[in-house]
Amino acid sequence: MQLNRSVLIVEDEEVIRTSLAEYLTSEGYETMQASTVAKALELARDRDFNVAICDVQLPDGDGIELLRRLQNIKPSIFVLIITAYATVENTISAFKAGAFDYLVKPVIFDDLSHKLNRLFEYQKIFYENQILRRELARSPGIEEIVGSSKALQKLQSTIRKIAATNSNVLLFGESGTGKELFARSIHANGPKKEQRFLAVNCGMRPIELLESQLFGSAASSLQYPQAEQTGVFKNADGGTVYLDEISQLPLGTQGKLLRAIEYGEILPLGSAEPVKVDVRLIASTTQDLAEMVKKGEFEEDLFYRLDGMKIHIPALRERVDDIPELVEYFITKHSHKMGKRVTGATSETIRTLMSAEWKGNVRQLDNAIERAVMMCDDTLICLNDLPPELHQNEPPLPDVDDLRLALRHYERMHITRVLKDSTDKREAAKRLKLGLSSLYRKIEELDIELE
């Protein structure tokens, strides 16, 4: 595993600081310098350092305290402390604060080089063990988040930040975008990851059964013959509850859910005693909850409780660049399940898949690839293996090597589709993230016929 060899040098004596930087640069390290605690923290927030070399005595603070603050910003950073006097007290304080090692002034470059080499070797093993633990901990049946588009990278960055908290979260996006997958990712990267993740579809009926499933019930409390039930909130105590399509939750049930969020307690059906629970709530919806609040169809207080941590899950058309990776992933998944030796798809097939509308988003793509793997008699999926509606309604991109021609064809086809699906050109321009004048220019350049 190749690590980024980046080092932050924090030293107020300019001669020492610059000589360290010059030596480490000549040894192949990337270095940045700071003479104060404030500057070091500013650089650490903006850059990703593997190692920090910190003097104990700094003009605006203490190096040991800086060590702690650096590790709060990036827990995986390794720190070497520079001290003028290697006393037992200084050494113990540094190690207690989390220092990897220490250097004594004047710094001997051979000693520094030896300690850095040892540190990076340790860091390499540390990261490899982390990766191995994640692989071993990955639950069977939980799919990966696949893709590397800018839209997905931005989403994953947001998820990492929110996951680290205990906050309740609202995921919104079109049907089939994989909201539960992202909910599981939030749980798996959060403080409750060792506890249970339980999911409930809020569209199930009747209400009594739904509330019994959520909050539990005492024996014989329902009009349906049923034994005493603990309920999802109690079963997930200490963990995460995921409510799929929370917009379908009846108003009365919404009030009970609000109490569970605000006071951390639920009242099982047929019971007079509330039960304390500690769960993180992740909800999802395809509906505009703010509009539902205006119509009196959704509890206003519950909406504000959820709306603070709202994450938009992009539609597949907003992350088209992820389609080749998703196709590869689904081919591997379904060919393994079916015992077939399908290894990929033809370039013509990939171009067709990238130009499709995907109103059902990733779920529709998954189903299409499952069908294609089933129909495929070769090692590569071809056009005829796809569902007919994918390759009969619109022509695929031209089979040419010239990237400019292929992009022009795709651009023409994409703009034509958006124009057809929009009420007017102003709406189409907004959806395309273009100015209205730019859209007219594109229509003329690409010779797009308007209805």
PDB file of C-alpha atoms in Angstrom, residues 164-449:
ATOM      1  CA  ALA A 164     -19.884  10.654  12.776  1.00  0.00           C
ATOM      2  CA  THR A 165     -22.644  12.324  14.804  1.00  0.00           C
ATOM      3  CA  ASN A 166     -25.703  10.881  16.525  1.00  0.00           C
ATOM      4  CA  SER A 167     -28.084  13.181  14.656  1.00  0.00           C
ATOM      5  CA  ASN A 168     -31.311  11.961  13.084  1.00  0.00           C
ATOM      6  CA  VAL A 169     -31.184  12.101   9.272  1.00  0.00           C
ATOM      7  CA  LEU A 170     -33.680  12.557   6.424  1.00  0.00           C
ATOM      8  CA  LEU A 171     -32.794  11.084   3.022  1.00  0.00           C
ATOM      9  CA  PHE A 172     -34.830  12.326   0.070  1.00  0.00           C
ATOM     10  CA  GLY A 173     -34.705  11.343  -3.566  1.00  0.00           C
ATOM     11  CA  GLU A 174     -36.521   9.481  -6.289  1.00  0.00           C
ATOM     12  CA  SER A 175     -37.625   5.881  -5.987  1.00  0.00           C
ATOM     13  CA  GLY A 176     -34.889   3.374  -6.780  1.00  0.00           C
ATOM     14  CA  THR A 177     -31.928   5.604  -5.912  1.00  0.00           C
ATOM     15  CA  GLY A 178     -30.746   3.320  -3.088  1.00  0.00           C
ATOM     16  CA  LYS A 179     -31.775   5.325  -0.039  1.00  0.00           C
ATOM     17  CA  GLU A 180     -31.655   2.320   2.291  1.00  0.00           C
ATOM     18  CA  LEU A 181     -28.137   1.520   1.081  1.00  0.00           C
ATOM     19  CA  PHE A 182     -27.025   5.026   2.048  1.00  0.00           C
ATOM     20  CA  ALA A 183     -28.871   4.736   5.372  1.00  0.00           C
ATOM     21  CA  ARG A 184     -26.905   1.562   6.117  1.00  0.00           C
ATOM     22  CA  SER A 185     -23.709   3.408   5.193  1.00  0.00           C
ATOM     23  CA  ILE A 186     -24.517   6.176   7.697  1.00  0.00           C
ATOM     24  CA  HIS A 187     -25.110   3.565  10.397  1.00  0.00           C
ATOM     25  CA  ALA A 188     -21.960   1.587   9.515  1.00  0.00           C
ATOM     26  CA  ASN A 189     -19.803   4.712   9.772  1.00  0.00           C
ATOM     27  CA  GLY A 190     -21.446   6.105  12.900  1.00  0.00           C
ATOM     28  CA  PRO A 191     -20.990   5.750  16.665  1.00  0.00           C
ATOM     29  CA  LYS A 192     -23.735   3.079  16.856  1.00  0.00           C
ATOM     30  CA  LYS A 193     -22.200   0.822  14.170  1.00  0.00           C
ATOM     31  CA  GLU A 194     -21.701  -2.083  16.602  1.00  0.00           C
ATOM     32  CA  GLN A 195     -25.439  -2.084  17.408  1.00  0.00           C
ATOM     33  CA  ARG A 196     -28.447  -3.178  15.344  1.00  0.00           C
ATOM     34  CA  PHE A 197     -29.830  -1.533  12.204  1.00  0.00           C
ATOM     35  CA  LEU A 198     -33.536  -2.287  11.694  1.00  0.00           C
ATOM     36  CA  ALA A 199     -35.628  -1.098   8.748  1.00  0.00           C
ATOM     37  CA  VAL A 200     -39.402  -0.596   8.531  1.00  0.00           C
ATOM     38  CA  ASN A 201     -41.570   0.193   5.506  1.00  0.00           C
ATOM     39  CA  CYS A 202     -44.020   2.887   6.661  1.00  0.00           C
ATOM     40  CA  GLY A 203     -46.486   2.056   3.887  1.00  0.00           C
ATOM     41  CA  MET A 204     -47.685  -1.159   5.544  1.00  0.00           C
ATOM     42  CA  ARG A 205     -51.264  -1.266   6.819  1.00  0.00           C
ATOM     43  CA  PRO A 206     -53.345  -1.449   8.995  1.00  0.00           C
ATOM     44  CA  ILE A 207     -52.173   1.264  11.426  1.00  0.00           C
ATOM     45  CA  GLU A 208     -52.418  -0.957  14.519  1.00  0.00           C
ATOM     46  CA  LEU A 209     -50.025  -3.510  13.047  1.00  0.00           C
ATOM     47  CA  LEU A 210     -47.607  -0.789  11.943  1.00  0.00           C
ATOM     48  CA  GLU A 211     -47.569   0.819  15.409  1.00  0.00           C
ATOM     49  CA  SER A 212     -47.196  -2.574  17.039  1.00  0.00           C
ATOM     50  CA  GLN A 213     -44.207  -3.289  14.809  1.00  0.00           C
ATOM     51  CA  LEU A 214     -42.662   0.084  15.641  1.00  0.00           C
ATOM     52  CA  PHE A 215     -43.428   0.547  19.340  1.00  0.00           C
ATOM     53  CA  GLY A 216     -44.390  -2.962  20.469  1.00  0.00           C
ATOM     54  CA  SER A 217     -47.590  -4.169  22.109  1.00  0.00           C
ATOM     55  CA  ALA A 218     -48.827  -5.851  25.230  1.00  0.00           C
ATOM     56  CA  ALA A 219     -50.427  -9.274  24.888  1.00  0.00           C
ATOM     57  CA  SER A 220     -54.001  -9.188  23.554  1.00  0.00           C
ATOM     58  CA  SER A 221     -53.816  -5.431  22.940  1.00  0.00           C
ATOM     59  CA  LEU A 222     -54.769  -5.735  19.281  1.00  0.00           C
ATOM     60  CA  GLN A 223     -57.962  -6.694  17.572  1.00  0.00           C
ATOM     61  CA  TYR A 224     -55.846  -9.255  15.729  1.00  0.00           C
ATOM     62  CA  PRO A 225     -54.738 -12.447  17.490  1.00  0.00           C
ATOM     63  CA  GLN A 226     -51.103 -11.787  18.323  1.00  0.00           C
ATOM     64  CA  ALA A 227     -48.674 -12.440  21.140  1.00  0.00           C
ATOM     65  CA  GLU A 228     -46.827  -9.710  23.008  1.00  0.00           C
ATOM     66  CA  GLN A 229     -44.421  -7.883  20.692  1.00  0.00           C
ATOM     67  CA  THR A 230     -41.295  -5.934  21.664  1.00  0.00           C
ATOM     68  CA  GLY A 231     -41.225  -3.618  18.634  1.00  0.00           C
ATOM     69  CA  VAL A 232     -38.480  -2.326  16.378  1.00  0.00           C
ATOM     70  CA  PHE A 233     -37.531   0.673  18.547  1.00  0.00           C
ATOM     71  CA  LYS A 234     -36.872  -1.533  21.577  1.00  0.00           C
ATOM     72  CA  ASN A 235     -35.141  -4.240  19.546  1.00  0.00           C
ATOM     73  CA  ALA A 236     -32.843  -1.604  18.024  1.00  0.00           C
ATOM     74  CA  ASP A 237     -32.164   0.077  21.388  1.00  0.00           C
ATOM     75  CA  GLY A 238     -28.653   1.554  21.199  1.00  0.00           C
ATOM     76  CA  GLY A 239     -28.649   1.255  17.404  1.00  0.00           C
ATOM     77  CA  THR A 240     -30.432   2.686  14.368  1.00  0.00           C
ATOM     78  CA  VAL A 241     -34.028   2.560  13.094  1.00  0.00           C
ATOM     79  CA  TYR A 242     -34.577   3.245   9.385  1.00  0.00           C
ATOM     80  CA  LEU A 243     -38.103   4.331   8.364  1.00  0.00           C
ATOM     81  CA  ASP A 244     -38.596   3.941   4.624  1.00  0.00           C
ATOM     82  CA  GLU A 245     -41.033   6.438   3.038  1.00  0.00           C
ATOM     83  CA  ILE A 246     -41.896   8.264   6.240  1.00  0.00           C
ATOM     84  CA  SER A 247     -44.399  10.414   4.292  1.00  0.00           C
ATOM     85  CA  GLN A 248     -46.802   7.428   4.410  1.00  0.00           C
ATOM     86  CA  LEU A 249     -46.798   7.345   8.208  1.00  0.00           C
ATOM     87  CA  PRO A 250     -50.298   8.216   9.549  1.00  0.00           C
ATOM     88  CA  LEU A 251     -50.552  11.547  11.397  1.00  0.00           C
ATOM     89  CA  GLY A 252     -51.346   9.888  14.736  1.00  0.00           C
ATOM     90  CA  THR A 253     -48.304   7.646  14.425  1.00  0.00           C
ATOM     91  CA  GLN A 254     -46.174  10.663  13.505  1.00  0.00           C
ATOM     92  CA  GLY A 255     -47.041  12.204  16.892  1.00  0.00           C
ATOM     93  CA  LYS A 256     -45.893   9.055  18.684  1.00  0.00           C
ATOM     94  CA  LEU A 257     -42.709   9.037  16.645  1.00  0.00           C
ATOM     95  CA  LEU A 258     -42.059  12.669  17.579  1.00  0.00           C
ATOM     96  CA  ARG A 259     -42.305  11.724  21.271  1.00  0.00           C
ATOM     97  CA  ALA A 260     -39.797   8.919  20.732  1.00  0.00           C
ATOM     98  CA  ILE A 261     -37.374  11.443  19.195  1.00  0.00           C
ATOM     99  CA  GLU A 262     -37.886  14.243  21.732  1.00  0.00           C
ATOM    100  CA  TYR A 263     -38.100  12.261  24.961  1.00  0.00           C
ATOM    101  CA  GLY A 264     -36.456   8.953  24.048  1.00  0.00           C
ATOM    102  CA  GLU A 265     -39.464   6.919  25.097  1.00  0.00           C
ATOM    103  CA  ILE A 266     -42.206   4.880  23.436  1.00  0.00           C
ATOM    104  CA  LEU A 267     -45.581   3.635  24.647  1.00  0.00           C
ATOM    105  CA  PRO A 268     -46.339   0.058  23.497  1.00  0.00           C
ATOM    106  CA  LEU A 269     -49.930  -0.573  22.398  1.00  0.00           C
ATOM    107  CA  GLY A 270     -52.086  -1.648  25.336  1.00  0.00           C
ATOM    108  CA  SER A 271     -49.484  -0.583  27.912  1.00  0.00           C
ATOM    109  CA  ALA A 272     -49.719   2.245  30.445  1.00  0.00           C
ATOM    110  CA  GLU A 273     -45.973   2.368  31.093  1.00  0.00           C
ATOM    111  CA  PRO A 274     -43.617   4.169  28.689  1.00  0.00           C
ATOM    112  CA  VAL A 275     -40.379   2.408  27.724  1.00  0.00           C
ATOM    113  CA  LYS A 276     -37.059   4.260  27.431  1.00  0.00           C
ATOM    114  CA  VAL A 277     -35.158   3.783  24.148  1.00  0.00           C
ATOM    115  CA  ASP A 278     -31.980   5.217  22.670  1.00  0.00           C
ATOM    116  CA  VAL A 279     -31.986   4.979  18.881  1.00  0.00           C
ATOM    117  CA  ARG A 280     -30.734   6.982  15.952  1.00  0.00           C
ATOM    118  CA  LEU A 281     -33.510   7.640  13.439  1.00  0.00           C
ATOM    119  CA  ILE A 282     -32.856   7.685   9.701  1.00  0.00           C
ATOM    120  CA  ALA A 283     -35.915   8.353   7.547  1.00  0.00           C
ATOM    121  CA  SER A 284     -36.365   8.499   3.789  1.00  0.00           C
ATOM    122  CA  THR A 285     -38.960   9.947   1.434  1.00  0.00           C
ATOM    123  CA  THR A 286     -39.689  10.557  -2.215  1.00  0.00           C
ATOM    124  CA  GLN A 287     -42.214  13.271  -1.323  1.00  0.00           C
ATOM    125  CA  ASP A 288     -41.877  17.000  -0.617  1.00  0.00           C
ATOM    126  CA  LEU A 289     -42.479  16.968   3.145  1.00  0.00           C
ATOM    127  CA  ALA A 290     -42.588  20.792   3.353  1.00  0.00           C
ATOM    128  CA  GLU A 291     -45.512  20.787   0.925  1.00  0.00           C
ATOM    129  CA  MET A 292     -47.204  18.023   2.924  1.00  0.00           C
ATOM    130  CA  VAL A 293     -46.842  20.160   6.079  1.00  0.00           C
ATOM    131  CA  LYS A 294     -48.630  23.039   4.315  1.00  0.00           C
ATOM    132  CA  LYS A 295     -51.478  20.698   3.387  1.00  0.00           C
ATOM    133  CA  GLY A 296     -51.727  19.389   6.942  1.00  0.00           C
ATOM    134  CA  GLU A 297     -50.621  15.907   5.860  1.00  0.00           C
ATOM    135  CA  PHE A 298     -47.385  15.819   7.858  1.00  0.00           C
ATOM    136  CA  GLU A 299     -46.606  16.815  11.450  1.00  0.00           C
ATOM    137  CA  GLU A 300     -44.823  20.176  11.402  1.00  0.00           C
ATOM    138  CA  ASP A 301     -42.695  19.562  14.525  1.00  0.00           C
ATOM    139  CA  LEU A 302     -41.597  16.169  13.200  1.00  0.00           C
ATOM    140  CA  PHE A 303     -40.663  17.784   9.869  1.00  0.00           C
ATOM    141  CA  TYR A 304     -38.397  20.323  11.589  1.00  0.00           C
ATOM    142  CA  ARG A 305     -36.856  17.559  13.694  1.00  0.00           C
ATOM    143  CA  LEU A 306     -35.820  15.737  10.501  1.00  0.00           C
ATOM    144  CA  ASP A 307     -35.239  18.568   8.043  1.00  0.00           C
ATOM    145  CA  GLY A 308     -32.122  19.872   9.794  1.00  0.00           C
ATOM    146  CA  MET A 309     -30.032  16.908   8.614  1.00  0.00           C
ATOM    147  CA  LYS A 310     -31.392  16.420   5.104  1.00  0.00           C
ATOM    148  CA  ILE A 311     -29.400  14.621   2.399  1.00  0.00           C
ATOM    149  CA  HIS A 312     -30.360  14.566  -1.278  1.00  0.00           C
ATOM    150  CA  ILE A 313     -29.726  11.185  -2.947  1.00  0.00           C
ATOM    151  CA  PRO A 314     -29.047  11.924  -6.639  1.00  0.00           C
ATOM    152  CA  ALA A 315     -30.988  10.247  -9.413  1.00  0.00           C
ATOM    153  CA  LEU A 316     -29.026   8.019 -11.790  1.00  0.00           C
ATOM    154  CA  ARG A 317     -29.255  10.674 -14.534  1.00  0.00           C
ATOM    155  CA  GLU A 318     -27.317  12.981 -12.167  1.00  0.00           C
ATOM    156  CA  ARG A 319     -24.476  10.454 -11.917  1.00  0.00           C
ATOM    157  CA  VAL A 320     -24.335   8.984 -15.437  1.00  0.00           C
ATOM    158  CA  ASP A 321     -20.554   8.556 -15.126  1.00  0.00           C
ATOM    159  CA  ASP A 322     -21.185   5.833 -12.508  1.00  0.00           C
ATOM    160  CA  ILE A 323     -23.127   3.607 -14.926  1.00  0.00           C
ATOM    161  CA  PRO A 324     -20.102   1.634 -16.289  1.00  0.00           C
ATOM    162  CA  GLU A 325     -18.978   0.811 -12.723  1.00  0.00           C
ATOM    163  CA  LEU A 326     -22.521  -0.079 -11.666  1.00  0.00           C
ATOM    164  CA  VAL A 327     -22.927  -2.321 -14.717  1.00  0.00           C
ATOM    165  CA  GLU A 328     -19.697  -4.147 -13.877  1.00  0.00           C
ATOM    166  CA  TYR A 329     -20.797  -4.559 -10.263  1.00  0.00           C
ATOM    167  CA  PHE A 330     -24.265  -5.898 -11.162  1.00  0.00           C
ATOM    168  CA  ILE A 331     -22.832  -8.266 -13.796  1.00  0.00           C
ATOM    169  CA  THR A 332     -20.495  -9.762 -11.180  1.00  0.00           C
ATOM    170  CA  LYS A 333     -23.330 -10.000  -8.655  1.00  0.00           C
ATOM    171  CA  HIS A 334     -25.867 -11.691 -10.960  1.00  0.00           C
ATOM    172  CA  SER A 335     -23.479 -13.920 -12.908  1.00  0.00           C
ATOM    173  CA  HIS A 336     -22.163 -15.299  -9.606  1.00  0.00           C
ATOM    174  CA  LYS A 337     -25.724 -15.866  -8.352  1.00  0.00           C
ATOM    175  CA  MET A 338     -26.745 -17.616 -11.591  1.00  0.00           C
ATOM    176  CA  GLY A 339     -23.517 -19.560 -11.996  1.00  0.00           C
ATOM    177  CA  LYS A 340     -22.810 -17.978 -15.408  1.00  0.00           C
ATOM    178  CA  ARG A 341     -19.505 -16.769 -16.870  1.00  0.00           C
ATOM    179  CA  VAL A 342     -20.585 -13.325 -17.988  1.00  0.00           C
ATOM    180  CA  THR A 343     -17.609 -11.007 -17.530  1.00  0.00           C
ATOM    181  CA  GLY A 344     -18.738  -7.683 -18.992  1.00  0.00           C
ATOM    182  CA  ALA A 345     -20.704  -5.819 -21.672  1.00  0.00           C
ATOM    183  CA  THR A 346     -19.873  -4.624 -25.187  1.00  0.00           C
ATOM    184  CA  SER A 347     -18.992  -0.954 -25.682  1.00  0.00           C
ATOM    185  CA  GLU A 348     -22.199  -0.528 -27.709  1.00  0.00           C
ATOM    186  CA  THR A 349     -24.202  -1.887 -24.771  1.00  0.00           C
ATOM    187  CA  ILE A 350     -22.494   0.462 -22.297  1.00  0.00           C
ATOM    188  CA  ARG A 351     -23.174   3.445 -24.566  1.00  0.00           C
ATOM    189  CA  THR A 352     -26.831   2.472 -24.793  1.00  0.00           C
ATOM    190  CA  LEU A 353     -27.115   2.079 -21.020  1.00  0.00           C
ATOM    191  CA  MET A 354     -25.501   5.493 -20.493  1.00  0.00           C
ATOM    192  CA  SER A 355     -27.989   7.151 -22.837  1.00  0.00           C
ATOM    193  CA  ALA A 356     -31.120   5.561 -21.301  1.00  0.00           C
ATOM    194  CA  GLU A 357     -33.537   7.589 -19.122  1.00  0.00           C
ATOM    195  CA  TRP A 358     -33.578   5.321 -16.040  1.00  0.00           C
ATOM    196  CA  LYS A 359     -36.784   6.613 -14.511  1.00  0.00           C
ATOM    197  CA  GLY A 360     -36.475   3.750 -12.011  1.00  0.00           C
ATOM    198  CA  ASN A 361     -32.862   4.744 -11.254  1.00  0.00           C
ATOM    199  CA  VAL A 362     -30.305   2.246  -9.895  1.00  0.00           C
ATOM    200  CA  ARG A 363     -32.983  -0.334  -9.074  1.00  0.00           C
ATOM    201  CA  GLN A 364     -34.108  -0.346 -12.719  1.00  0.00           C
ATOM    202  CA  LEU A 365     -30.500  -0.696 -13.902  1.00  0.00           C
ATOM    203  CA  ASP A 366     -29.987  -3.616 -11.506  1.00  0.00           C
ATOM    204  CA  ASN A 367     -33.095  -5.367 -12.857  1.00  0.00           C
ATOM    205  CA  ALA A 368     -32.020  -4.708 -16.460  1.00  0.00           C
ATOM    206  CA  ILE A 369     -28.581  -6.248 -15.876  1.00  0.00           C
ATOM    207  CA  GLU A 370     -30.116  -9.235 -14.067  1.00  0.00           C
ATOM    208  CA  ARG A 371     -32.307  -9.867 -17.115  1.00  0.00           C
ATOM    209  CA  ALA A 372     -29.353  -9.342 -19.474  1.00  0.00           C
ATOM    210  CA  VAL A 373     -27.150 -11.831 -17.595  1.00  0.00           C
ATOM    211  CA  MET A 374     -29.997 -14.333 -17.727  1.00  0.00           C
ATOM    212  CA  MET A 375     -30.399 -13.898 -21.514  1.00  0.00           C
ATOM    213  CA  CYS A 376     -26.675 -13.723 -22.343  1.00  0.00           C
ATOM    214  CA  ASP A 377     -25.210 -16.773 -24.147  1.00  0.00           C
ATOM    215  CA  ASP A 378     -21.712 -15.338 -24.372  1.00  0.00           C
ATOM    216  CA  THR A 379     -19.189 -13.807 -21.979  1.00  0.00           C
ATOM    217  CA  LEU A 380     -20.203 -10.242 -22.917  1.00  0.00           C
ATOM    218  CA  ILE A 381     -23.694  -8.748 -22.697  1.00  0.00           C
ATOM    219  CA  CYS A 382     -24.804  -7.381 -26.074  1.00  0.00           C
ATOM    220  CA  LEU A 383     -27.698  -5.091 -27.060  1.00  0.00           C
ATOM    221  CA  ASN A 384     -30.129  -7.930 -27.716  1.00  0.00           C
ATOM    222  CA  ASP A 385     -29.683  -9.180 -24.137  1.00  0.00           C
ATOM    223  CA  LEU A 386     -31.074  -5.931 -22.714  1.00  0.00           C
ATOM    224  CA  PRO A 387     -34.795  -5.342 -22.110  1.00  0.00           C
ATOM    225  CA  PRO A 388     -36.288  -4.314 -25.505  1.00  0.00           C
ATOM    226  CA  GLU A 389     -37.397  -0.871 -24.303  1.00  0.00           C
ATOM    227  CA  LEU A 390     -33.773   0.114 -23.690  1.00  0.00           C
ATOM    228  CA  HIS A 391     -32.567  -0.321 -27.251  1.00  0.00           C
ATOM    229  CA  GLN A 392     -35.674   0.122 -29.401  1.00  0.00           C
ATOM    230  CA  ASN A 393     -36.923   3.582 -28.428  1.00  0.00           C
ATOM    231  CA  GLU A 394     -33.720   5.579 -28.873  1.00  0.00           C
ATOM    232  CA  PRO A 395     -30.679   4.924 -31.071  1.00  0.00           C
ATOM    233  CA  PRO A 396     -27.451   4.221 -29.186  1.00  0.00           C
ATOM    234  CA  LEU A 397     -24.397   6.425 -29.475  1.00  0.00           C
ATOM    235  CA  PRO A 398     -22.590   6.002 -32.814  1.00  0.00           C
ATOM    236  CA  ASP A 399     -19.915   3.333 -33.032  1.00  0.00           C
ATOM    237  CA  VAL A 400     -17.062   5.789 -33.658  1.00  0.00           C
ATOM    238  CA  ASP A 401     -13.686   6.374 -32.042  1.00  0.00           C
ATOM    239  CA  ASP A 402     -13.804  10.162 -32.414  1.00  0.00           C
ATOM    240  CA  LEU A 403     -14.670  11.376 -28.912  1.00  0.00           C
ATOM    241  CA  ARG A 404     -15.965  14.728 -30.188  1.00  0.00           C
ATOM    242  CA  LEU A 405     -18.518  13.040 -32.477  1.00  0.00           C
ATOM    243  CA  ALA A 406     -19.666  10.682 -29.726  1.00  0.00           C
ATOM    244  CA  LEU A 407     -20.041  13.551 -27.230  1.00  0.00           C
ATOM    245  CA  ARG A 408     -21.940  15.656 -29.777  1.00  0.00           C
ATOM    246  CA  HIS A 409     -24.344  12.791 -30.457  1.00  0.00           C
ATOM    247  CA  TYR A 410     -24.909  12.151 -26.741  1.00  0.00           C
ATOM    248  CA  GLU A 411     -25.341  15.883 -26.024  1.00  0.00           C
ATOM    249  CA  ARG A 412     -27.927  16.207 -28.816  1.00  0.00           C
ATOM    250  CA  MET A 413     -29.847  13.167 -27.579  1.00  0.00           C
ATOM    251  CA  HIS A 414     -29.725  14.284 -23.916  1.00  0.00           C
ATOM    252  CA  ILE A 415     -30.875  17.859 -24.597  1.00  0.00           C
ATOM    253  CA  THR A 416     -33.667  16.576 -26.882  1.00  0.00           C
ATOM    254  CA  ARG A 417     -34.950  14.306 -24.111  1.00  0.00           C
ATOM    255  CA  VAL A 418     -34.897  17.063 -21.465  1.00  0.00           C
ATOM    256  CA  LEU A 419     -36.697  19.472 -23.831  1.00  0.00           C
ATOM    257  CA  LYS A 420     -39.346  16.831 -24.477  1.00  0.00           C
ATOM    258  CA  ASP A 421     -39.857  16.223 -20.735  1.00  0.00           C
ATOM    259  CA  SER A 422     -40.000  19.944 -19.772  1.00  0.00           C
ATOM    260  CA  THR A 423     -42.957  22.318 -19.900  1.00  0.00           C
ATOM    261  CA  ASP A 424     -40.895  25.027 -21.622  1.00  0.00           C
ATOM    262  CA  LYS A 425     -37.334  25.970 -22.584  1.00  0.00           C
ATOM    263  CA  ARG A 426     -36.779  27.950 -19.385  1.00  0.00           C
ATOM    264  CA  GLU A 427     -37.469  24.833 -17.283  1.00  0.00           C
ATOM    265  CA  ALA A 428     -35.272  22.736 -19.621  1.00  0.00           C
ATOM    266  CA  ALA A 429     -32.401  25.242 -19.279  1.00  0.00           C
ATOM    267  CA  LYS A 430     -32.714  25.106 -15.481  1.00  0.00           C
ATOM    268  CA  ARG A 431     -32.641  21.286 -15.486  1.00  0.00           C
ATOM    269  CA  LEU A 432     -29.623  21.286 -17.800  1.00  0.00           C
ATOM    270  CA  LYS A 433     -27.841  23.865 -15.594  1.00  0.00           C
ATOM    271  CA  LEU A 434     -27.567  26.202 -18.628  1.00  0.00           C
ATOM    272  CA  GLY A 435     -28.524  29.807 -19.217  1.00  0.00           C
ATOM    273  CA  LEU A 436     -31.501  30.239 -21.532  1.00  0.00           C
ATOM    274  CA  SER A 437     -29.346  31.892 -24.210  1.00  0.00           C
ATOM    275  CA  SER A 438     -26.836  29.015 -23.957  1.00  0.00           C
ATOM    276  CA  LEU A 439     -29.655  26.514 -24.497  1.00  0.00           C
ATOM    277  CA  TYR A 440     -30.810  28.313 -27.657  1.00  0.00           C
ATOM    278  CA  ARG A 441     -27.221  28.295 -28.898  1.00  0.00           C
ATOM    279  CA  LYS A 442     -26.943  24.541 -28.248  1.00  0.00           C
ATOM    280  CA  ILE A 443     -30.221  23.895 -30.093  1.00  0.00           C
ATOM    281  CA  GLU A 444     -28.846  25.733 -33.116  1.00  0.00           C
ATOM    282  CA  GLU A 445     -25.350  24.172 -32.961  1.00  0.00           C
ATOM    283  CA  LEU A 446     -26.660  20.616 -32.613  1.00  0.00           C
ATOM    284  CA  ASP A 447     -29.458  21.078 -35.147  1.00  0.00           C
ATOM    285  CA  ILE A 448     -32.129  19.931 -32.662  1.00  0.00           C
ATOM    286  CA  GLU A 449     -35.626  19.771 -34.126  1.00  0.00           C
TER     287      GLU A 449
END
